[in-house]
mmCIF file of C-alpha atoms in Angstrom:
data_model
loop_
_atom_site.group_PDB
_atom_site.id
_atom_site.type_symbol
_atom_site.label_atom_id
_atom_site.label_comp_id
_atom_site.label_asym_id
_atom_site.label_seq_id
_atom_site.Cartn_x
_atom_site.Cartn_y
_atom_site.Cartn_z
ATOM 1 C CA UNK A 10 3.039 20.811 64.767
ATOM 2 C CA UNK A 11 5.020 23.941 65.267
ATOM 3 C CA UNK A 12 5.007 26.830 62.953
ATOM 4 C CA UNK A 13 8.370 25.921 61.328
ATOM 5 C CA UNK A 14 7.161 22.373 60.607
ATOM 6 C CA UNK A 15 3.952 23.863 59.016
ATOM 7 C CA UNK A 16 5.990 26.119 56.865
ATOM 8 C CA UNK A 17 8.171 23.472 55.424
ATOM 9 C CA UNK A 18 5.345 21.204 54.923
ATOM 10 C CA UNK A 19 3.509 23.875 53.009
ATOM 11 C CA UNK A 20 6.546 24.364 50.927
ATOM 12 C CA UNK A 21 6.910 20.685 50.197
ATOM 13 C CA UNK A 22 3.377 20.361 49.309
ATOM 14 C CA UNK A 23 3.683 23.290 46.928
ATOM 15 C CA UNK A 24 6.624 21.719 45.152
ATOM 16 C CA UNK A 25 4.929 18.406 44.785
ATOM 17 C CA UNK A 26 1.837 20.057 43.270
ATOM 18 C CA UNK A 27 4.082 22.058 41.043
ATOM 19 C CA UNK A 28 5.998 18.882 39.771
ATOM 20 C CA UNK A 29 2.656 17.031 39.576
ATOM 21 C CA UNK A 30 1.304 19.896 37.157
ATOM 22 C CA UNK A 31 4.587 20.013 35.251
ATOM 23 C CA UNK A 32 4.567 16.320 34.559
ATOM 24 C CA UNK A 33 0.897 16.060 33.867
ATOM 25 C CA UNK A 34 1.215 19.007 31.331
ATOM 26 C CA UNK A 35 4.434 17.471 29.974
ATOM 27 C CA UNK A 36 2.613 14.065 29.302
ATOM 28 C CA UNK A 37 -0.494 15.651 27.754
ATOM 29 C CA UNK A 38 1.458 18.109 25.543
ATOM 30 C CA UNK A 39 0.337 17.031 22.045
ATOM 31 C CA UNK A 40 2.571 15.972 19.266
ATOM 32 C CA UNK A 41 1.840 18.331 16.159
ATOM 33 C CA UNK A 42 1.881 16.777 12.653
ATOM 34 C CA UNK A 43 1.329 18.448 9.408
ATOM 35 C CA UNK A 44 -1.033 17.675 6.609
ATOM 36 C CA UNK A 45 -1.233 19.169 3.257
ATOM 37 C CA UNK A 46 -3.361 18.652 0.031
ATOM 38 C CA UNK A 47 -5.561 20.158 -2.299
ATOM 39 C CA UNK A 48 -8.647 21.184 -0.213
ATOM 40 C CA UNK A 49 -10.145 23.731 -2.641
ATOM 41 C CA UNK A 50 -10.957 23.601 -6.437
ATOM 42 C CA UNK A 51 -11.364 20.689 -8.658
ATOM 43 C CA UNK A 52 -8.840 18.606 -6.659
ATOM 44 C CA UNK A 53 -10.671 19.003 -3.277
ATOM 45 C CA UNK A 54 -12.444 15.715 -3.355
ATOM 46 C CA UNK A 55 -9.140 13.740 -3.167
ATOM 47 C CA UNK A 56 -7.513 16.150 -0.780
ATOM 48 C CA UNK A 57 -10.472 16.198 1.634
ATOM 49 C CA UNK A 58 -10.674 12.409 1.539
ATOM 50 C CA UNK A 59 -7.077 12.204 2.520
ATOM 51 C CA UNK A 60 -7.446 14.677 5.299
ATOM 52 C CA UNK A 61 -10.394 12.596 6.694
ATOM 53 C CA UNK A 62 -8.383 9.408 6.575
ATOM 54 C CA UNK A 63 -5.667 11.036 8.768
ATOM 55 C CA UNK A 64 -8.393 12.350 11.047
ATOM 56 C CA UNK A 65 -9.731 8.692 11.418
ATOM 57 C CA UNK A 66 -6.281 7.560 12.356
ATOM 58 C CA UNK A 67 -5.685 10.408 14.830
ATOM 59 C CA UNK A 68 -8.885 9.616 16.523
ATOM 60 C CA UNK A 69 -8.136 5.949 16.761
ATOM 61 C CA UNK A 70 -4.409 6.450 18.142
ATOM 62 C CA UNK A 71 -5.666 9.043 20.621
ATOM 63 C CA UNK A 72 -8.189 6.745 22.013
ATOM 64 C CA UNK A 73 -5.277 4.246 22.571
ATOM 65 C CA UNK A 74 -3.357 6.817 24.693
ATOM 66 C CA UNK A 75 -1.738 8.367 21.695
ATOM 67 C CA UNK A 76 1.975 8.093 20.839
ATOM 68 C CA UNK A 77 4.166 7.352 23.904
ATOM 69 C CA UNK A 78 1.492 8.680 26.101
ATOM 70 C CA UNK A 79 1.039 11.938 24.130
ATOM 71 C CA UNK A 80 -2.106 12.998 21.962
ATOM 72 C CA UNK A 81 -1.681 13.801 18.185
ATOM 73 C CA UNK A 82 -2.908 16.883 16.711
ATOM 74 C CA UNK A 83 -2.974 17.803 13.065
ATOM 75 C CA UNK A 84 -2.353 21.060 11.381
ATOM 76 C CA UNK A 85 -4.056 20.909 7.974
ATOM 77 C CA UNK A 86 -3.071 23.110 4.941
ATOM 78 C CA UNK A 87 -4.493 23.667 1.582
ATOM 79 C CA UNK A 88 -2.140 23.581 -1.374
ATOM 80 C CA UNK A 89 -4.763 24.491 -3.975
ATOM 81 C CA UNK A 90 -2.979 22.567 -6.496
ATOM 82 C CA UNK A 91 -0.737 25.495 -6.916
ATOM 83 C CA UNK A 92 2.916 25.682 -6.477
ATOM 84 C CA UNK A 93 3.120 28.768 -4.664
ATOM 85 C CA UNK A 94 0.245 27.745 -2.199
ATOM 86 C CA UNK A 95 2.043 24.506 -1.576
ATOM 87 C CA UNK A 96 5.327 25.910 -0.899
ATOM 88 C CA UNK A 97 3.803 28.401 1.483
ATOM 89 C CA UNK A 98 1.792 25.828 3.186
ATOM 90 C CA UNK A 99 4.885 23.563 3.693
ATOM 91 C CA UNK A 100 7.044 26.389 4.635
ATOM 92 C CA UNK A 101 4.521 27.329 7.365
ATOM 93 C CA UNK A 102 4.495 23.631 8.655
ATOM 94 C CA UNK A 103 8.290 23.511 8.833
ATOM 95 C CA UNK A 104 8.442 26.644 10.916
ATOM 96 C CA UNK A 105 6.319 24.877 13.304
ATOM 97 C CA UNK A 106 8.855 21.981 13.512
ATOM 98 C CA UNK A 107 6.551 19.250 12.905
ATOM 99 C CA UNK A 108 8.304 15.857 12.657
ATOM 100 C CA UNK A 109 6.130 14.705 9.699
ATOM 101 C CA UNK A 110 3.767 16.160 7.168
ATOM 102 C CA UNK A 111 1.272 13.646 5.385
ATOM 103 C CA UNK A 112 0.776 14.902 1.856
ATOM 104 C CA UNK A 113 0.466 15.843 -0.852
ATOM 105 C CA UNK A 114 -2.496 14.260 -2.737
ATOM 106 C CA UNK A 115 -0.851 14.729 -6.247
ATOM 107 C CA UNK A 116 2.642 14.022 -7.558
ATOM 108 C CA UNK A 117 3.214 17.462 -8.876
ATOM 109 C CA UNK A 118 2.669 19.175 -5.562
ATOM 110 C CA UNK A 119 5.023 16.619 -3.994
ATOM 111 C CA UNK A 120 7.735 17.277 -6.564
ATOM 112 C CA UNK A 121 7.313 21.003 -5.808
ATOM 113 C CA UNK A 122 7.878 21.080 -2.213
ATOM 114 C CA UNK A 123 10.160 17.990 -1.642
ATOM 115 C CA UNK A 124 13.484 19.978 -2.293
ATOM 116 C CA UNK A 125 12.163 22.293 0.626
ATOM 117 C CA UNK A 126 11.459 19.265 2.890
ATOM 118 C CA UNK A 127 14.843 17.577 2.011
ATOM 119 C CA UNK A 128 16.568 20.584 3.379
ATOM 120 C CA UNK A 129 14.841 20.041 6.858
ATOM 121 C CA UNK A 130 14.530 17.487 9.609
ATOM 122 C CA UNK A 131 10.917 16.758 8.745
ATOM 123 C CA UNK A 132 9.655 13.603 6.873
ATOM 124 C CA UNK A 133 7.045 13.937 4.066
ATOM 125 C CA UNK A 134 4.773 10.808 3.656
ATOM 126 C CA UNK A 135 2.724 10.589 0.600
ATOM 127 C CA UNK A 136 -0.621 8.641 0.623
ATOM 128 C CA UNK A 137 -1.435 8.948 -3.104
ATOM 129 C CA UNK A 138 1.867 10.597 -4.908
ATOM 130 C CA UNK A 139 2.679 7.822 -7.120
ATOM 131 C CA UNK A 140 5.148 9.332 -9.719
ATOM 132 C CA UNK A 141 8.140 7.042 -10.668
ATOM 133 C CA UNK A 142 10.272 10.243 -10.719
ATOM 134 C CA UNK A 143 10.690 9.768 -6.981
ATOM 135 C CA UNK A 144 11.425 6.030 -7.130
ATOM 136 C CA UNK A 145 14.590 4.483 -5.590
ATOM 137 C CA UNK A 146 15.687 7.833 -4.163
ATOM 138 C CA UNK A 147 17.191 8.463 -0.580
ATOM 139 C CA UNK A 148 15.351 11.550 0.356
ATOM 140 C CA UNK A 149 12.954 12.782 3.078
ATOM 141 C CA UNK A 150 9.914 11.008 1.271
ATOM 142 C CA UNK A 151 8.139 7.866 2.026
ATOM 143 C CA UNK A 152 4.805 6.625 0.445
ATOM 144 C CA UNK A 153 2.165 4.190 1.197
ATOM 145 C CA UNK A 154 0.973 3.740 -2.373
ATOM 146 C CA UNK A 155 2.589 2.078 -5.233
ATOM 147 C CA UNK A 156 4.456 3.536 -8.112
ATOM 148 C CA UNK A 157 1.947 4.557 -10.983
ATOM 149 C CA UNK A 158 4.063 2.902 -13.822
ATOM 150 C CA UNK A 159 2.667 -0.619 -12.778
ATOM 151 C CA UNK A 160 -0.874 0.575 -13.062
ATOM 152 C CA UNK A 161 -0.230 2.190 -16.595
ATOM 153 C CA UNK A 162 1.241 -0.990 -17.924
ATOM 154 C CA UNK A 163 -1.707 -3.102 -16.475
ATOM 155 C CA UNK A 164 -4.187 -0.870 -18.203
ATOM 156 C CA UNK A 165 -2.403 -1.113 -21.594
ATOM 157 C CA UNK A 166 -2.054 -4.761 -21.372
ATOM 158 C CA UNK A 167 -5.830 -4.898 -20.382
ATOM 159 C CA UNK A 168 -7.002 -2.868 -23.290
ATOM 160 C CA UNK A 169 -5.055 -4.979 -25.689
ATOM 161 C CA UNK A 170 -5.620 -8.621 -24.283
ATOM 162 C CA UNK A 171 -9.418 -8.132 -22.983
ATOM 163 C CA UNK A 172 -10.638 -5.433 -24.999
ATOM 164 C CA UNK A 173 -9.015 -6.212 -28.151
ATOM 165 C CA UNK A 174 -7.963 -2.564 -28.903
ATOM 166 C CA UNK A 175 -5.274 -2.034 -31.407
ATOM 167 C CA UNK A 176 -5.084 1.786 -31.236
ATOM 168 C CA UNK A 177 -5.566 4.085 -28.227
ATOM 169 C CA UNK A 178 -5.890 7.704 -27.536
ATOM 170 C CA UNK A 179 -4.698 9.169 -24.423
ATOM 171 C CA UNK A 180 -5.900 12.486 -23.022
ATOM 172 C CA UNK A 181 -3.812 13.682 -19.928
ATOM 173 C CA UNK A 182 -3.544 16.743 -17.848
ATOM 174 C CA UNK A 183 -0.154 18.427 -17.682
ATOM 175 C CA UNK A 184 -1.202 20.225 -14.343
ATOM 176 C CA UNK A 185 -0.088 16.973 -12.637
ATOM 177 C CA UNK A 186 2.916 16.098 -15.101
ATOM 178 C CA UNK A 187 4.933 14.499 -12.622
ATOM 179 C CA UNK A 188 2.242 11.719 -12.529
ATOM 180 C CA UNK A 189 0.608 11.860 -15.925
ATOM 181 C CA UNK A 190 3.639 12.226 -18.218
ATOM 182 C CA UNK A 191 5.179 9.265 -16.775
ATOM 183 C CA UNK A 192 1.909 7.316 -16.769
ATOM 184 C CA UNK A 193 1.434 8.102 -20.620
ATOM 185 C CA UNK A 194 5.050 7.190 -21.585
ATOM 186 C CA UNK A 195 4.749 3.678 -19.778
ATOM 187 C CA UNK A 196 1.209 3.125 -21.209
ATOM 188 C CA UNK A 197 2.351 3.812 -24.621
ATOM 189 C CA UNK A 198 5.584 1.889 -24.381
ATOM 190 C CA UNK A 199 3.512 -1.368 -23.036
ATOM 191 C CA UNK A 200 0.583 -1.039 -25.441
ATOM 192 C CA UNK A 201 2.981 -1.001 -28.596
ATOM 193 C CA UNK A 202 4.988 -3.866 -27.025
ATOM 194 C CA UNK A 203 1.821 -6.117 -26.586
ATOM 195 C CA UNK A 204 0.640 -5.692 -30.144
ATOM 196 C CA UNK A 205 -0.879 -2.236 -30.377
ATOM 197 C CA UNK A 206 -0.568 -0.293 -33.465
ATOM 198 C CA UNK A 207 -0.534 3.245 -32.411
ATOM 199 C CA UNK A 208 -1.034 5.623 -29.445
ATOM 200 C CA UNK A 209 -2.364 9.075 -29.874
ATOM 201 C CA UNK A 210 -1.509 11.727 -27.060
ATOM 202 C CA UNK A 211 -3.441 14.846 -26.393
ATOM 203 C CA UNK A 212 -2.551 17.027 -23.416
ATOM 204 C CA UNK A 213 -4.325 19.894 -21.570
ATOM 205 C CA UNK A 214 -3.929 21.900 -18.333
ATOM 206 C CA UNK A 215 -6.768 21.923 -16.014
ATOM 207 C CA UNK A 216 -8.310 25.294 -15.294
ATOM 208 C CA UNK A 217 -11.891 26.477 -14.441
ATOM 209 C CA UNK A 218 -12.824 27.730 -17.945
ATOM 210 C CA UNK A 219 -11.401 24.661 -19.662
ATOM 211 C CA UNK A 220 -13.305 23.778 -22.947
ATOM 212 C CA UNK A 221 -13.349 20.063 -23.145
ATOM 213 C CA UNK A 222 -15.403 19.376 -26.322
ATOM 214 C CA UNK A 223 -12.537 20.358 -28.679
ATOM 215 C CA UNK A 224 -10.251 17.719 -27.060
ATOM 216 C CA UNK A 225 -12.977 14.936 -27.714
ATOM 217 C CA UNK A 226 -13.609 16.164 -31.234
ATOM 218 C CA UNK A 227 -9.730 16.037 -31.939
ATOM 219 C CA UNK A 228 -9.374 12.645 -30.519
ATOM 220 C CA UNK A 229 -12.609 11.195 -32.302
ATOM 221 C CA UNK A 230 -11.015 12.311 -35.633
ATOM 222 C CA UNK A 231 -8.064 10.011 -34.946
ATOM 223 C CA UNK A 232 -10.532 7.161 -34.932
ATOM 224 C CA UNK A 233 -8.957 5.221 -32.071
ATOM 225 C CA UNK A 234 -10.319 2.011 -30.533
ATOM 226 C CA UNK A 235 -9.998 3.132 -26.945
ATOM 227 C CA UNK A 236 -9.662 6.429 -25.091
ATOM 228 C CA UNK A 237 -7.680 6.546 -22.007
ATOM 229 C CA UNK A 238 -8.315 9.715 -19.767
ATOM 230 C CA UNK A 239 -5.623 10.585 -17.183
ATOM 231 C CA UNK A 240 -7.052 13.305 -15.169
ATOM 232 C CA UNK A 241 -8.806 14.419 -11.782
ATOM 233 C CA UNK A 242 -12.279 13.054 -11.211
ATOM 234 C CA UNK A 243 -13.924 16.271 -12.417
ATOM 235 C CA UNK A 244 -12.284 16.642 -15.531
ATOM 236 C CA UNK A 245 -12.469 13.042 -16.215
ATOM 237 C CA UNK A 246 -16.325 12.991 -15.680
ATOM 238 C CA UNK A 247 -16.805 16.021 -17.881
ATOM 239 C CA UNK A 248 -14.700 14.547 -20.895
ATOM 240 C CA UNK A 249 -16.667 11.312 -20.574
ATOM 241 C CA UNK A 250 -19.963 13.364 -20.797
ATOM 242 C CA UNK A 251 -18.535 15.095 -23.845
ATOM 243 C CA UNK A 252 -17.635 11.758 -25.467
ATOM 244 C CA UNK A 253 -21.074 10.327 -24.974
ATOM 245 C CA UNK A 254 -22.964 13.519 -26.047
ATOM 246 C CA UNK A 255 -21.072 13.481 -29.371
ATOM 247 C CA UNK A 256 -22.248 9.898 -29.866
ATOM 248 C CA UNK A 257 -18.876 8.305 -29.965
ATOM 249 C CA UNK A 258 -19.129 4.924 -28.428
ATOM 250 C CA UNK A 259 -15.253 4.456 -27.881
ATOM 251 C CA UNK A 260 -14.078 2.237 -25.148
ATOM 252 C CA UNK A 261 -13.431 4.395 -22.322
ATOM 253 C CA UNK A 262 -10.549 3.823 -19.745
ATOM 254 C CA UNK A 263 -9.651 5.895 -16.722
ATOM 255 C CA UNK A 264 -6.422 6.210 -14.729
ATOM 256 C CA UNK A 265 -6.697 5.684 -10.820
ATOM 257 C CA UNK A 266 -6.520 9.269 -10.221
ATOM 258 C CA UNK A 267 -10.093 9.615 -11.282
ATOM 259 C CA UNK A 268 -11.539 7.073 -9.159
ATOM 260 C CA UNK A 269 -13.186 9.032 -6.453
ATOM 261 C CA UNK A 270 -16.940 9.228 -5.768
ATOM 262 C CA UNK A 271 -17.065 12.599 -7.629
ATOM 263 C CA UNK A 272 -16.526 10.650 -10.857
ATOM 264 C CA UNK A 273 -19.713 8.812 -10.600
ATOM 265 C CA UNK A 274 -21.744 11.624 -9.091
ATOM 266 C CA UNK A 275 -20.897 14.073 -11.978
ATOM 267 C CA UNK A 276 -20.424 11.525 -14.686
ATOM 268 C CA UNK A 277 -23.692 9.667 -14.357
ATOM 269 C CA UNK A 278 -24.472 7.425 -17.219
ATOM 270 C CA UNK A 279 -21.575 8.830 -19.309
ATOM 271 C CA UNK A 280 -19.065 6.889 -17.067
ATOM 272 C CA UNK A 281 -21.145 3.709 -17.036
ATOM 273 C CA UNK A 282 -19.082 0.769 -18.359
ATOM 274 C CA UNK A 283 -15.793 2.756 -18.304
ATOM 275 C CA UNK A 284 -12.875 0.609 -17.384
ATOM 276 C CA UNK A 285 -11.007 2.176 -14.304
ATOM 277 C CA UNK A 286 -8.159 1.335 -12.197
ATOM 278 C CA UNK A 287 -8.447 1.500 -8.412
ATOM 279 C CA UNK A 288 -6.004 1.861 -5.541
ATOM 280 C CA UNK A 289 -8.363 -0.245 -3.266
ATOM 281 C CA UNK A 290 -11.301 -2.418 -3.145
ATOM 282 C CA UNK A 291 -14.454 -0.640 -1.951
ATOM 283 C CA UNK A 292 -16.317 -4.140 -1.532
ATOM 284 C CA UNK A 293 -13.546 -5.669 0.590
ATOM 285 C CA UNK A 294 -14.943 -7.895 3.499
ATOM 286 C CA UNK A 295 -11.629 -7.720 5.528
ATOM 287 C CA UNK A 296 -12.618 -6.835 9.164
ATOM 288 C CA UNK A 297 -10.216 -3.992 9.566
ATOM 289 C CA UNK A 298 -11.661 -2.242 6.485
ATOM 290 C CA UNK A 299 -15.214 -3.053 7.192
ATOM 291 C CA UNK A 300 -14.820 -1.684 10.696
ATOM 292 C CA UNK A 301 -13.047 1.516 9.248
ATOM 293 C CA UNK A 302 -15.778 2.054 6.720
ATOM 294 C CA UNK A 303 -18.589 1.719 9.089
ATOM 295 C CA UNK A 304 -16.981 4.538 11.276
ATOM 296 C CA UNK A 305 -16.002 6.703 8.315
ATOM 297 C CA UNK A 306 -19.515 6.546 7.218
ATOM 298 C CA UNK A 307 -21.008 7.450 10.663
ATOM 299 C CA UNK A 308 -18.591 10.294 11.044
ATOM 300 C CA UNK A 309 -18.594 11.895 7.453
ATOM 301 C CA UNK A 310 -22.004 10.407 6.037
ATOM 302 C CA UNK A 311 -20.190 9.187 2.818
ATOM 303 C CA UNK A 312 -18.210 6.284 1.840
ATOM 304 C CA UNK A 313 -14.420 6.485 2.042
ATOM 305 C CA UNK A 314 -12.642 6.711 -1.235
ATOM 306 C CA UNK A 315 -8.966 5.631 -2.039
ATOM 307 C CA UNK A 316 -7.422 8.744 -0.654
ATOM 308 C CA UNK A 317 -8.929 8.093 2.816
ATOM 309 C CA UNK A 318 -7.710 4.464 2.939
ATOM 310 C CA UNK A 319 -4.083 5.333 1.822
ATOM 311 C CA UNK A 320 -4.006 8.342 4.009
ATOM 312 C CA UNK A 321 -5.238 6.383 7.034
ATOM 313 C CA UNK A 322 -2.468 3.586 6.248
ATOM 314 C CA UNK A 323 0.026 6.258 6.002
ATOM 315 C CA UNK A 324 -0.798 7.925 9.187
ATOM 316 C CA UNK A 325 -0.953 4.612 10.977
ATOM 317 C CA UNK A 326 2.221 3.741 9.545
ATOM 318 C CA UNK A 327 3.890 6.899 10.961
ATOM 319 C CA UNK A 328 2.243 6.515 14.454
ATOM 320 C CA UNK A 329 3.296 2.905 14.772
ATOM 321 C CA UNK A 330 6.856 3.876 13.792
ATOM 322 C CA UNK A 331 6.827 6.992 16.365
ATOM 323 C CA UNK A 332 5.915 4.558 19.097
ATOM 324 C CA UNK A 333 8.694 2.174 18.200
ATOM 325 C CA UNK A 334 11.272 4.688 17.468
ATOM 326 C CA UNK A 335 14.556 4.173 19.155
ATOM 327 C CA UNK A 336 16.587 6.894 20.983
ATOM 328 C CA UNK A 337 18.868 8.641 18.521
ATOM 329 C CA UNK A 338 16.808 7.147 15.521
ATOM 330 C CA UNK A 339 14.953 9.224 12.974
ATOM 331 C CA UNK A 340 11.406 8.681 12.004
ATOM 332 C CA UNK A 341 12.504 7.600 8.720
ATOM 333 C CA UNK A 342 15.065 5.287 10.033
ATOM 334 C CA UNK A 343 12.403 3.780 12.262
ATOM 335 C CA UNK A 344 9.872 3.245 9.419
ATOM 336 C CA UNK A 345 12.583 1.650 7.238
ATOM 337 C CA UNK A 346 13.616 -0.659 9.984
ATOM 338 C CA UNK A 347 10.147 -1.756 10.849
ATOM 339 C CA UNK A 348 9.250 -1.923 6.931
ATOM 340 C CA UNK A 349 6.076 -4.120 7.253
ATOM 341 C CA UNK A 350 2.855 -2.488 8.337
ATOM 342 C CA UNK A 351 -0.706 -3.896 8.317
ATOM 343 C CA UNK A 352 -2.986 -1.941 6.069
ATOM 344 C CA UNK A 353 -6.703 -1.725 6.101
ATOM 345 C CA UNK A 354 -6.898 -4.258 3.070
ATOM 346 C CA UNK A 355 -3.279 -5.201 2.328
ATOM 347 C CA UNK A 356 0.104 -5.303 4.058
ATOM 348 C CA UNK A 357 2.283 -2.533 3.148
ATOM 349 C CA UNK A 358 5.971 -3.352 2.630
ATOM 350 C CA UNK A 359 8.325 -0.302 2.501
ATOM 351 C CA UNK A 360 11.634 -0.917 0.710
ATOM 352 C CA UNK A 361 14.988 0.880 1.576
ATOM 353 C CA UNK A 362 14.211 3.928 -0.556
ATOM 354 C CA UNK A 363 10.753 4.323 1.022
ATOM 355 C CA UNK A 364 8.701 3.041 -1.766
ATOM 356 C CA UNK A 365 5.578 0.754 -1.257
ATOM 357 C CA UNK A 366 4.344 -2.378 -2.862
ATOM 358 C CA UNK A 367 0.588 -1.598 -2.498
ATOM 359 C CA UNK A 368 -1.436 -3.379 -5.261
ATOM 360 C CA UNK A 369 -3.596 -1.600 -7.950
ATOM 361 C CA UNK A 370 -6.847 -3.232 -8.993
ATOM 362 C CA UNK A 371 -8.563 -3.175 -12.377
ATOM 363 C CA UNK A 372 -12.286 -2.380 -12.336
ATOM 364 C CA UNK A 373 -15.363 -1.106 -14.060
ATOM 365 C CA UNK A 374 -18.202 1.376 -13.414
ATOM 366 C CA UNK A 375 -21.295 -0.809 -13.183
ATOM 367 C CA UNK A 376 -24.710 0.227 -12.246
ATOM 368 C CA UNK A 377 -23.307 3.487 -10.877
ATOM 369 C CA UNK A 378 -20.708 1.759 -8.629
ATOM 370 C CA UNK A 379 -16.999 1.027 -8.722
ATOM 371 C CA UNK A 380 -16.680 -2.731 -9.200
ATOM 372 C CA UNK A 381 -13.386 -4.700 -8.971
ATOM 373 C CA UNK A 382 -12.609 -7.383 -11.751
ATOM 374 C CA UNK A 383 -11.248 -10.190 -9.540
ATOM 375 C CA UNK A 384 -10.160 -12.204 -12.451
ATOM 376 C CA UNK A 385 -7.683 -9.637 -13.530
ATOM 377 C CA UNK A 386 -4.860 -8.541 -11.331
#
């Protein structure tokens, strides 16, 4: 082979190697997605649980060649259950041009940042933001959990028909008013419509130095048959402790927001026997959930909570839609077109506004565990 042929052969090899490196790097370049929730403070148990659910989904999809051959990577941000932190976190993610942000864990933070997201090309997918204030809206928000009003009505009917209550007190946290305020109004309306005589409200705003005993004493003076608490797991557990320390044997009922493992860990015997709503069935024997639970426990050395399940479902819904997204179709359009998704326990059906039909369960704390009341749905 003469020198000229050798030269051109070398050039051709160099070009082919360069193209190979280019296409390899292009195929392996990750798709960045955002995640935001409360990862510090009283709200951290739910936020961390949600983050772990997304991590599980990413691991699973990456083991199956990612999305259209590209791996998924997550940028996780802490909103601190604080409006400024939430806005700063979402701004940072939007600047990175992520196609989707999974979060927030609470409705109030979602309400805070959604106007910012609506002004972008990014989709916000909520695993546990259940406020009805975002129901039936054509916006950049889709959720995998059900709207909270159905759960509030269910608990009101249960206290009337099963527990025989005719009066109820409701202590709720204004720090997540987008969820708790609507929850209270729905509960009150249903409780009175079902035969209840009165509903006594009492509000507070969660903070580190919050004094809970005065709240309990005030409500005890109202002499109600049942006390519903609509708060995060830490405040709910502490309120239950104050109730029992005071010797008040009122029927306790807790909204689904409190149904994390922290409630039982911190509440102990004080939460035993409390009625509590749940976003999922911890004792489910469905194969997909059993496998997920086993992997989760091996990885994190704890059981998954409702946040993990719903965040996993939300992430897998996103990844399936990305894989099946048509050319010139947005991610939101792909999700709405597919509309039916397999969840770990129940199918998820997304309507034209991005709202989900996922069920809520009635349960009780029994022998230090969450137990579903199978006969009451």
